[in-house]
PDB file of N, CA and C in Angstrom:
ATOM      1  N   CYS Z   1      -0.185   6.143  -5.468  1.00  0.00           N
ATOM      2  CA  CYS Z   1      -1.294   5.756  -4.678  1.00  0.00           C
ATOM      3  C   CYS Z   1      -2.350   6.812  -4.602  1.00  0.00           C
ATOM      4  N   ALA Z   2      -2.100   7.897  -3.891  1.00  0.00           N
ATOM      5  CA  ALA Z   2      -3.082   8.971  -3.766  1.00  0.00           C
ATOM      6  C   ALA Z   2      -2.897  10.054  -4.764  1.00  0.00           C
ATOM      7  N   LYS Z   3      -3.923  10.442  -5.413  1.00  0.00           N
ATOM      8  CA  LYS Z   3      -3.880  11.580  -6.360  1.00  0.00           C
ATOM      9  C   LYS Z   3      -4.130  12.830  -5.538  1.00  0.00           C
ATOM     10  N   LYS Z   4      -3.455  13.889  -5.882  1.00  0.00           N
ATOM     11  CA  LYS Z   4      -3.673  15.125  -5.202  1.00  0.00           C
ATOM     12  C   LYS Z   4      -5.012  15.744  -5.660  1.00  0.00           C
ATOM     13  N   SER Z   5      -5.794  16.118  -4.651  1.00  0.00           N
ATOM     14  CA  SER Z   5      -7.081  16.836  -4.949  1.00  0.00           C
ATOM     15  C   SER Z   5      -6.813  18.275  -5.130  1.00  0.00           C
ATOM     16  N   PRO Z   6      -7.798  18.965  -5.710  1.00  0.00           N
ATOM     17  CA  PRO Z   6      -7.583  20.403  -5.887  1.00  0.00           C
ATOM     18  C   PRO Z   6      -7.317  21.162  -4.574  1.00  0.00           C
ATOM     19  N   GLN Z   7      -7.872  20.627  -3.521  1.00  0.00           N
ATOM     20  CA  GLN Z   7      -7.623  21.315  -2.172  1.00  0.00           C
ATOM     21  C   GLN Z   7      -6.245  21.158  -1.688  1.00  0.00           C
ATOM     22  N   THR Z   8      -5.504  20.068  -2.061  1.00  0.00           N
ATOM     23  CA  THR Z   8      -4.171  19.882  -1.573  1.00  0.00           C
ATOM     24  C   THR Z   8      -3.105  20.352  -2.456  1.00  0.00           C
ATOM     25  N   GLU Z   9      -3.387  20.673  -3.700  1.00  0.00           N
ATOM     26  CA  GLU Z   9      -2.381  21.148  -4.637  1.00  0.00           C
ATOM     27  C   GLU Z   9      -1.758  22.426  -4.096  1.00  0.00           C
ATOM     28  N   GLY Z  10      -0.408  22.441  -3.897  1.00  0.00           N
ATOM     29  CA  GLY Z  10       0.241  23.685  -3.573  1.00  0.00           C
ATOM     30  C   GLY Z  10       0.014  24.074  -2.070  1.00  0.00           C
ATOM     31  N   GLY Z  11      -0.361  23.127  -1.233  1.00  0.00           N
ATOM     32  CA  GLY Z  11      -0.588  23.621   0.135  1.00  0.00           C
ATOM     33  C   GLY Z  11      -1.031  22.544   1.080  1.00  0.00           C
ATOM     34  N   GLY Z  12      -2.023  22.900   1.874  1.00  0.00           N
ATOM     35  CA  GLY Z  12      -2.454  21.983   2.905  1.00  0.00           C
ATOM     36  C   GLY Z  12      -1.716  22.346   4.194  1.00  0.00           C
ATOM     37  N   GLY Z  13      -2.257  21.843   5.295  1.00  0.00           N
ATOM     38  CA  GLY Z  13      -1.652  22.091   6.586  1.00  0.00           C
ATOM     39  C   GLY Z  13      -0.467  21.115   6.850  1.00  0.00           C
ATOM     40  N   PRO Z  14       0.231  21.299   7.951  1.00  0.00           N
ATOM     41  CA  PRO Z  14       1.397  20.488   8.213  1.00  0.00           C
ATOM     42  C   PRO Z  14       1.118  18.975   8.286  1.00  0.00           C
ATOM     43  N   ILE Z  15       0.019  18.588   8.894  1.00  0.00           N
ATOM     44  CA  ILE Z  15      -0.278  17.214   8.968  1.00  0.00           C
ATOM     45  C   ILE Z  15      -0.638  16.637   7.601  1.00  0.00           C
ATOM     46  N   GLU Z  16      -1.457  17.380   6.864  1.00  0.00           N
ATOM     47  CA  GLU Z  16      -1.732  16.965   5.495  1.00  0.00           C
ATOM     48  C   GLU Z  16      -0.537  16.748   4.632  1.00  0.00           C
ATOM     49  N   ARG Z  17       0.380  17.728   4.736  1.00  0.00           N
ATOM     50  CA  ARG Z  17       1.607  17.595   3.903  1.00  0.00           C
ATOM     51  C   ARG Z  17       2.412  16.366   4.286  1.00  0.00           C
ATOM     52  N   GLU Z  18       2.526  16.051   5.542  1.00  0.00           N
ATOM     53  CA  GLU Z  18       3.215  14.881   5.941  1.00  0.00           C
ATOM     54  C   GLU Z  18       2.542  13.569   5.532  1.00  0.00           C
ATOM     55  N   VAL Z  19       1.195  13.608   5.624  1.00  0.00           N
ATOM     56  CA  VAL Z  19       0.427  12.457   5.194  1.00  0.00           C
ATOM     57  C   VAL Z  19       0.610  12.225   3.695  1.00  0.00           C
ATOM     58  N   GLU Z  20       0.633  13.276   2.946  1.00  0.00           N
ATOM     59  CA  GLU Z  20       0.838  13.199   1.476  1.00  0.00           C
ATOM     60  C   GLU Z  20       2.254  12.490   1.170  1.00  0.00           C
ATOM     61  N   LYS Z  21       3.258  12.885   1.994  1.00  0.00           N
ATOM     62  CA  LYS Z  21       4.595  12.245   1.819  1.00  0.00           C
ATOM     63  C   LYS Z  21       4.492  10.779   2.129  1.00  0.00           C
ATOM     64  N   ASP Z  22       3.792  10.439   3.230  1.00  0.00           N
ATOM     65  CA  ASP Z  22       3.587   9.060   3.577  1.00  0.00           C
ATOM     66  C   ASP Z  22       2.867   8.239   2.541  1.00  0.00           C
ATOM     67  N   LEU Z  23       1.802   8.814   2.021  1.00  0.00           N
ATOM     68  CA  LEU Z  23       1.021   8.168   0.955  1.00  0.00           C
ATOM     69  C   LEU Z  23       1.871   7.937  -0.282  1.00  0.00           C
ATOM     70  N   ALA Z  24       2.716   8.843  -0.646  1.00  0.00           N
ATOM     71  CA  ALA Z  24       3.571   8.687  -1.798  1.00  0.00           C
ATOM     72  C   ALA Z  24       4.531   7.450  -1.664  1.00  0.00           C
ATOM     73  N   ALA Z  25       4.937   7.205  -0.408  1.00  0.00           N
ATOM     74  CA  ALA Z  25       5.780   6.068  -0.119  1.00  0.00           C
ATOM     75  C   ALA Z  25       4.999   4.742  -0.006  1.00  0.00           C
ATOM     76  N   LEU Z  26       3.720   4.815   0.246  1.00  0.00           N
ATOM     77  CA  LEU Z  26       2.929   3.645   0.433  1.00  0.00           C
ATOM     78  C   LEU Z  26       2.128   3.256  -0.756  1.00  0.00           C
ATOM     79  N   VAL Z  27       2.821   3.132  -1.906  1.00  0.00           N
ATOM     80  CA  VAL Z  27       2.176   2.794  -3.139  1.00  0.00           C
ATOM     81  C   VAL Z  27       1.616   1.368  -3.012  1.00  0.00           C
ATOM     82  N   SER Z  28       0.367   1.251  -3.386  1.00  0.00           N
ATOM     83  CA  SER Z  28      -0.317  -0.038  -3.263  1.00  0.00           C
ATOM     84  C   SER Z  28      -1.158  -0.278  -4.476  1.00  0.00           C
ATOM     85  N   ALA Z  29      -1.174  -1.523  -5.012  1.00  0.00           N
ATOM     86  CA  ALA Z  29      -1.967  -1.901  -6.100  1.00  0.00           C
ATOM     87  C   ALA Z  29      -3.366  -2.441  -5.608  1.00  0.00           C
ATOM     88  N   HIS Z  30      -3.494  -2.437  -4.273  1.00  0.00           N
ATOM     89  CA  HIS Z  30      -4.760  -2.932  -3.701  1.00  0.00           C
ATOM     90  C   HIS Z  30      -5.904  -2.075  -4.135  1.00  0.00           C
ATOM     91  N   PRO Z  31      -7.059  -2.636  -4.483  1.00  0.00           N
ATOM     92  CA  PRO Z  31      -8.154  -1.859  -4.951  1.00  0.00           C
ATOM     93  C   PRO Z  31      -8.728  -0.876  -3.945  1.00  0.00           C
ATOM     94  N   MET Z  32      -8.508  -1.114  -2.635  1.00  0.00           N
ATOM     95  CA  MET Z  32      -8.941  -0.165  -1.591  1.00  0.00           C
ATOM     96  C   MET Z  32      -7.901   0.888  -1.240  1.00  0.00           C
ATOM     97  N   GLY Z  33      -6.764   0.782  -1.832  1.00  0.00           N
ATOM     98  CA  GLY Z  33      -5.671   1.726  -1.498  1.00  0.00           C
ATOM     99  C   GLY Z  33      -6.034   3.169  -1.736  1.00  0.00           C
ATOM    100  N   GLU Z  34      -6.661   3.505  -2.856  1.00  0.00           N
ATOM    101  CA  GLU Z  34      -7.039   4.875  -3.169  1.00  0.00           C
ATOM    102  C   GLU Z  34      -8.100   5.410  -2.167  1.00  0.00           C
ATOM    103  N   SER Z  35      -9.065   4.615  -1.834  1.00  0.00           N
ATOM    104  CA  SER Z  35     -10.039   5.059  -0.879  1.00  0.00           C
ATOM    105  C   SER Z  35      -9.450   5.304   0.518  1.00  0.00           C
ATOM    106  N   LEU Z  36      -8.596   4.393   0.962  1.00  0.00           N
ATOM    107  CA  LEU Z  36      -7.926   4.630   2.253  1.00  0.00           C
ATOM    108  C   LEU Z  36      -7.023   5.864   2.229  1.00  0.00           C
ATOM    109  N   ALA Z  37      -6.404   6.120   1.075  1.00  0.00           N
ATOM    110  CA  ALA Z  37      -5.548   7.296   0.929  1.00  0.00           C
ATOM    111  C   ALA Z  37      -6.345   8.576   1.067  1.00  0.00           C
ATOM    112  N   GLN Z  38      -7.496   8.587   0.315  1.00  0.00           N
ATOM    113  CA  GLN Z  38      -8.372   9.804   0.394  1.00  0.00           C
ATOM    114  C   GLN Z  38      -8.968   9.993   1.773  1.00  0.00           C
ATOM    115  N   MET Z  39      -9.307   8.902   2.496  1.00  0.00           N
ATOM    116  CA  MET Z  39      -9.820   9.043   3.852  1.00  0.00           C
ATOM    117  C   MET Z  39      -8.752   9.580   4.750  1.00  0.00           C
ATOM    118  N   SER Z  40      -7.486   9.164   4.538  1.00  0.00           N
ATOM    119  CA  SER Z  40      -6.370   9.641   5.313  1.00  0.00           C
ATOM    120  C   SER Z  40      -6.159  11.159   5.107  1.00  0.00           C
ATOM    121  N   LEU Z  41      -6.241  11.614   3.868  1.00  0.00           N
ATOM    122  CA  LEU Z  41      -6.090  12.985   3.601  1.00  0.00           C
ATOM    123  C   LEU Z  41      -7.233  13.853   4.197  1.00  0.00           C
ATOM    124  N   SER Z  42      -8.462  13.299   4.207  1.00  0.00           N
ATOM    125  CA  SER Z  42      -9.563  13.921   4.816  1.00  0.00           C
ATOM    126  C   SER Z  42      -9.369  14.086   6.297  1.00  0.00           C
ATOM    127  N   LEU Z  43      -8.910  13.007   6.947  1.00  0.00           N
ATOM    128  CA  LEU Z  43      -8.633  13.044   8.376  1.00  0.00           C
ATOM    129  C   LEU Z  43      -7.538  14.118   8.690  1.00  0.00           C
ATOM    130  N   ALA Z  44      -6.493  14.111   7.871  1.00  0.00           N
ATOM    131  CA  ALA Z  44      -5.405  15.031   8.083  1.00  0.00           C
ATOM    132  C   ALA Z  44      -5.919  16.468   7.997  1.00  0.00           C
ATOM    133  N   ARG Z  45      -6.788  16.760   7.015  1.00  0.00           N
ATOM    134  CA  ARG Z  45      -7.342  18.134   6.852  1.00  0.00           C
ATOM    135  C   ARG Z  45      -8.089  18.487   8.077  1.00  0.00           C
ATOM    136  N   GLN Z  46      -8.930  17.553   8.593  1.00  0.00           N
ATOM    137  CA  GLN Z  46      -9.701  17.863   9.823  1.00  0.00           C
ATOM    138  C   GLN Z  46      -8.801  18.132  11.031  1.00  0.00           C
ATOM    139  N   LEU Z  47      -7.680  17.373  11.186  1.00  0.00           N
ATOM    140  CA  LEU Z  47      -6.771  17.654  12.243  1.00  0.00           C
ATOM    141  C   LEU Z  47      -6.108  19.006  12.075  1.00  0.00           C
ATOM    142  N   ASP Z  48      -5.710  19.361  10.785  1.00  0.00           N
ATOM    143  CA  ASP Z  48      -5.062  20.634  10.596  1.00  0.00           C
ATOM    144  C   ASP Z  48      -6.025  21.788  10.861  1.00  0.00           C
ATOM    145  N   ALA Z  49      -7.335  21.564  10.635  1.00  0.00           N
ATOM    146  CA  ALA Z  49      -8.306  22.624  10.877  1.00  0.00           C
ATOM    147  C   ALA Z  49      -8.622  22.823  12.330  1.00  0.00           C
ATOM    148  N   GLY Z  50      -8.168  21.954  13.146  1.00  0.00           N
ATOM    149  CA  GLY Z  50      -8.431  21.992  14.632  1.00  0.00           C
ATOM    150  C   GLY Z  50      -9.598  21.127  14.969  1.00  0.00           C
ATOM    151  N   ALA Z  51      -9.282  19.892  15.375  1.00  0.00           N
ATOM    152  CA  ALA Z  51     -10.339  18.927  15.616  1.00  0.00           C
ATOM    153  C   ALA Z  51     -10.930  19.029  17.007  1.00  0.00           C
ATOM    154  N   GLY Z  52     -10.296  19.850  17.861  1.00  0.00           N
ATOM    155  CA  GLY Z  52     -10.891  19.995  19.212  1.00  0.00           C
ATOM    156  C   GLY Z  52     -10.899  18.664  19.928  1.00  0.00           C
ATOM    157  N   MET Z  53     -12.051  18.367  20.540  1.00  0.00           N
ATOM    158  CA  MET Z  53     -12.261  17.169  21.346  1.00  0.00           C
ATOM    159  C   MET Z  53     -12.153  15.876  20.592  1.00  0.00           C
ATOM    160  N   MET Z  54     -12.235  15.960  19.240  1.00  0.00           N
ATOM    161  CA  MET Z  54     -12.161  14.761  18.399  1.00  0.00           C
ATOM    162  C   MET Z  54     -10.795  14.452  17.928  1.00  0.00           C
ATOM    163  N   ALA Z  55      -9.817  15.271  18.314  1.00  0.00           N
ATOM    164  CA  ALA Z  55      -8.414  15.084  17.828  1.00  0.00           C
ATOM    165  C   ALA Z  55      -7.857  13.638  18.117  1.00  0.00           C
ATOM    166  N   ALA Z  56      -8.053  13.169  19.337  1.00  0.00           N
ATOM    167  CA  ALA Z  56      -7.528  11.811  19.638  1.00  0.00           C
ATOM    168  C   ALA Z  56      -8.132  10.713  18.777  1.00  0.00           C
ATOM    169  N   ALA Z  57      -9.415  10.790  18.574  1.00  0.00           N
ATOM    170  CA  ALA Z  57     -10.140   9.812  17.708  1.00  0.00           C
ATOM    171  C   ALA Z  57      -9.675   9.901  16.253  1.00  0.00           C
ATOM    172  N   LEU Z  58      -9.557  11.159  15.757  1.00  0.00           N
ATOM    173  CA  LEU Z  58      -9.097  11.321  14.428  1.00  0.00           C
ATOM    174  C   LEU Z  58      -7.686  10.856  14.241  1.00  0.00           C
ATOM    175  N   ASN Z  59      -6.821  11.117  15.230  1.00  0.00           N
ATOM    176  CA  ASN Z  59      -5.451  10.617  15.182  1.00  0.00           C
ATOM    177  C   ASN Z  59      -5.365   9.111  15.095  1.00  0.00           C
ATOM    178  N   ARG Z  60      -6.186   8.465  15.904  1.00  0.00           N
ATOM    179  CA  ARG Z  60      -6.220   6.995  15.951  1.00  0.00           C
ATOM    180  C   ARG Z  60      -6.718   6.455  14.529  1.00  0.00           C
ATOM    181  N   GLU Z  61      -7.680   7.075  14.061  1.00  0.00           N
ATOM    182  CA  GLU Z  61      -8.213   6.627  12.730  1.00  0.00           C
ATOM    183  C   GLU Z  61      -7.215   6.821  11.602  1.00  0.00           C
ATOM    184  N   LEU Z  62      -6.571   7.990  11.660  1.00  0.00           N
ATOM    185  CA  LEU Z  62      -5.567   8.244  10.620  1.00  0.00           C
ATOM    186  C   LEU Z  62      -4.395   7.252  10.745  1.00  0.00           C
ATOM    187  N   ARG Z  63      -3.950   6.984  11.955  1.00  0.00           N
ATOM    188  CA  ARG Z  63      -2.875   5.998  12.159  1.00  0.00           C
ATOM    189  C   ARG Z  63      -3.351   4.602  11.639  1.00  0.00           C
ATOM    190  N   GLN Z  64      -4.568   4.227  11.964  1.00  0.00           N
ATOM    191  CA  GLN Z  64      -5.023   2.964  11.468  1.00  0.00           C
ATOM    192  C   GLN Z  64      -5.137   2.843   9.905  1.00  0.00           C
ATOM    193  N   ASN Z  65      -5.547   3.973   9.317  1.00  0.00           N
ATOM    194  CA  ASN Z  65      -5.626   3.989   7.878  1.00  0.00           C
ATOM    195  C   ASN Z  65      -4.191   3.868   7.248  1.00  0.00           C
ATOM    196  N   LEU Z  66      -3.245   4.616   7.804  1.00  0.00           N
ATOM    197  CA  LEU Z  66      -1.899   4.511   7.261  1.00  0.00           C
ATOM    198  C   LEU Z  66      -1.301   3.134   7.516  1.00  0.00           C
ATOM    199  N   GLN Z  67      -1.544   2.589   8.663  1.00  0.00           N
ATOM    200  CA  GLN Z  67      -1.067   1.217   9.020  1.00  0.00           C
ATOM    201  C   GLN Z  67      -1.705   0.188   7.986  1.00  0.00           C
ATOM    202  N   ALA Z  68      -2.972   0.330   7.704  1.00  0.00           N
ATOM    203  CA  ALA Z  68      -3.656  -0.558   6.794  1.00  0.00           C
ATOM    204  C   ALA Z  68      -2.974  -0.458   5.393  1.00  0.00           C
ATOM    205  N   LEU Z  69      -2.712   0.761   4.983  1.00  0.00           N
ATOM    206  CA  LEU Z  69      -2.014   0.948   3.676  1.00  0.00           C
ATOM    207  C   LEU Z  69      -0.645   0.323   3.709  1.00  0.00           C
ATOM    208  N   ALA Z  70       0.077   0.522   4.771  1.00  0.00           N
ATOM    209  CA  ALA Z  70       1.455  -0.023   4.897  1.00  0.00           C
ATOM    210  C   ALA Z  70       1.344  -1.580   4.836  1.00  0.00           C
ATOM    211  N   ASP Z  71       0.327  -2.121   5.519  1.00  0.00           N
ATOM    212  CA  ASP Z  71       0.214  -3.627   5.562  1.00  0.00           C
ATOM    213  C   ASP Z  71      -0.133  -4.197   4.210  1.00  0.00           C
ATOM    214  N   MET Z  72      -0.807  -3.385   3.367  1.00  0.00           N
ATOM    215  CA  MET Z  72      -1.207  -3.904   2.040  1.00  0.00           C
ATOM    216  C   MET Z  72       0.004  -4.121   1.155  1.00  0.00           C
ATOM    217  N   GLY Z  73       0.998  -3.270   1.302  1.00  0.00           N
ATOM    218  CA  GLY Z  73       2.180  -3.436   0.443  1.00  0.00           C
ATOM    219  C   GLY Z  73       1.841  -3.422  -1.030  1.00  0.00           C
ATOM    220  N   VAL Z  74       2.692  -3.817  -1.874  1.00  0.00           N
ATOM    221  CA  VAL Z  74       2.524  -3.859  -3.292  1.00  0.00           C
ATOM    222  C   VAL Z  74       1.639  -5.030  -3.716  1.00  0.00           C
ATOM    223  N   SER Z  75       1.676  -6.117  -2.924  1.00  0.00           N
ATOM    224  CA  SER Z  75       0.926  -7.295  -3.343  1.00  0.00           C
ATOM    225  C   SER Z  75      -0.567  -7.155  -3.195  1.00  0.00           C
ATOM    226  N   GLY Z  76      -0.997  -6.255  -2.334  1.00  0.00           N
ATOM    227  CA  GLY Z  76      -2.419  -6.034  -2.085  1.00  0.00           C
ATOM    228  C   GLY Z  76      -3.093  -7.043  -1.166  1.00  0.00           C
ATOM    229  N   THR Z  77      -2.311  -7.691  -0.376  1.00  0.00           N
ATOM    230  CA  THR Z  77      -2.885  -8.654   0.598  1.00  0.00           C
ATOM    231  C   THR Z  77      -2.678  -8.152   1.988  1.00  0.00           C
ATOM    232  N   SER Z  78      -3.711  -8.267   2.780  1.00  0.00           N
ATOM    233  CA  SER Z  78      -3.604  -7.894   4.166  1.00  0.00           C
ATOM    234  C   SER Z  78      -4.736  -8.507   4.974  1.00  0.00           C
ATOM    235  N   ASP Z  79      -4.659  -8.388   6.266  1.00  0.00           N
ATOM    236  CA  ASP Z  79      -5.732  -8.763   7.178  1.00  0.00           C
ATOM    237  C   ASP Z  79      -6.988  -7.964   6.915  1.00  0.00           C
ATOM    238  N   LEU Z  80      -6.822  -6.744   6.396  1.00  0.00           N
ATOM    239  CA  LEU Z  80      -7.945  -5.870   6.176  1.00  0.00           C
ATOM    240  C   LEU Z  80      -8.908  -6.519   5.144  1.00  0.00           C
ATOM    241  N   ASP Z  81      -8.358  -7.239   4.191  1.00  0.00           N
ATOM    242  CA  ASP Z  81      -9.144  -7.971   3.203  1.00  0.00           C
ATOM    243  C   ASP Z  81     -10.106  -8.966   3.935  1.00  0.00           C
ATOM    244  N   ALA Z  82      -9.526  -9.690   4.863  1.00  0.00           N
ATOM    245  CA  ALA Z  82     -10.308 -10.729   5.583  1.00  0.00           C
ATOM    246  C   ALA Z  82     -11.341 -10.023   6.450  1.00  0.00           C
ATOM    247  N   GLN Z  83     -10.985  -8.987   7.119  1.00  0.00           N
ATOM    248  CA  GLN Z  83     -11.876  -8.282   8.038  1.00  0.00           C
ATOM    249  C   GLN Z  83     -13.109  -7.744   7.262  1.00  0.00           C
ATOM    250  N   LEU Z  84     -12.838  -7.146   6.103  1.00  0.00           N
ATOM    251  CA  LEU Z  84     -13.911  -6.549   5.363  1.00  0.00           C
ATOM    252  C   LEU Z  84     -14.743  -7.581   4.588  1.00  0.00           C
ATOM    253  N   SER Z  85     -14.183  -8.755   4.351  1.00  0.00           N
ATOM    254  CA  SER Z  85     -14.864  -9.782   3.625  1.00  0.00           C
ATOM    255  C   SER Z  85     -15.708 -10.701   4.564  1.00  0.00           C
ATOM    256  N   THR Z  86     -15.510 -10.568   5.856  1.00  0.00           N
ATOM    257  CA  THR Z  86     -16.194 -11.414   6.821  1.00  0.00           C
ATOM    258  C   THR Z  86     -17.451 -10.738   7.346  1.00  0.00           C
ATOM    259  N   PRO Z  87     -18.639 -11.422   7.067  1.00  0.00           N
ATOM    260  CA  PRO Z  87     -19.872 -10.831   7.536  1.00  0.00           C
ATOM    261  C   PRO Z  87     -19.915 -10.747   9.094  1.00  0.00           C
ATOM    262  N   GLU Z  88     -20.599  -9.811   9.608  1.00  0.00           N
ATOM    263  CA  GLU Z  88     -20.698  -9.669  11.024  1.00  0.00           C
ATOM    264  C   GLU Z  88     -21.753 -10.558  11.622  1.00  0.00           C
TER     265      GLU Z  88
END
């Protein structure tokens, strides 16, 4: 699912390392899977760097990204497809 970026090779903080493990288990053929995986790694890096007052919001966003990836499964179908395809 997620490719390791140069910043994550051989390191990263504790949250980023755990997210990488989760992403490896959440393999998805869904076309948005890679983008969500990269966003999740970015959020994890921000949390590891010390998010201060934004920590709760970043944690929620990270959890939602990981849940969306888990919901996609291998088939690539999820409610996220419908949400993103529905005009506001």
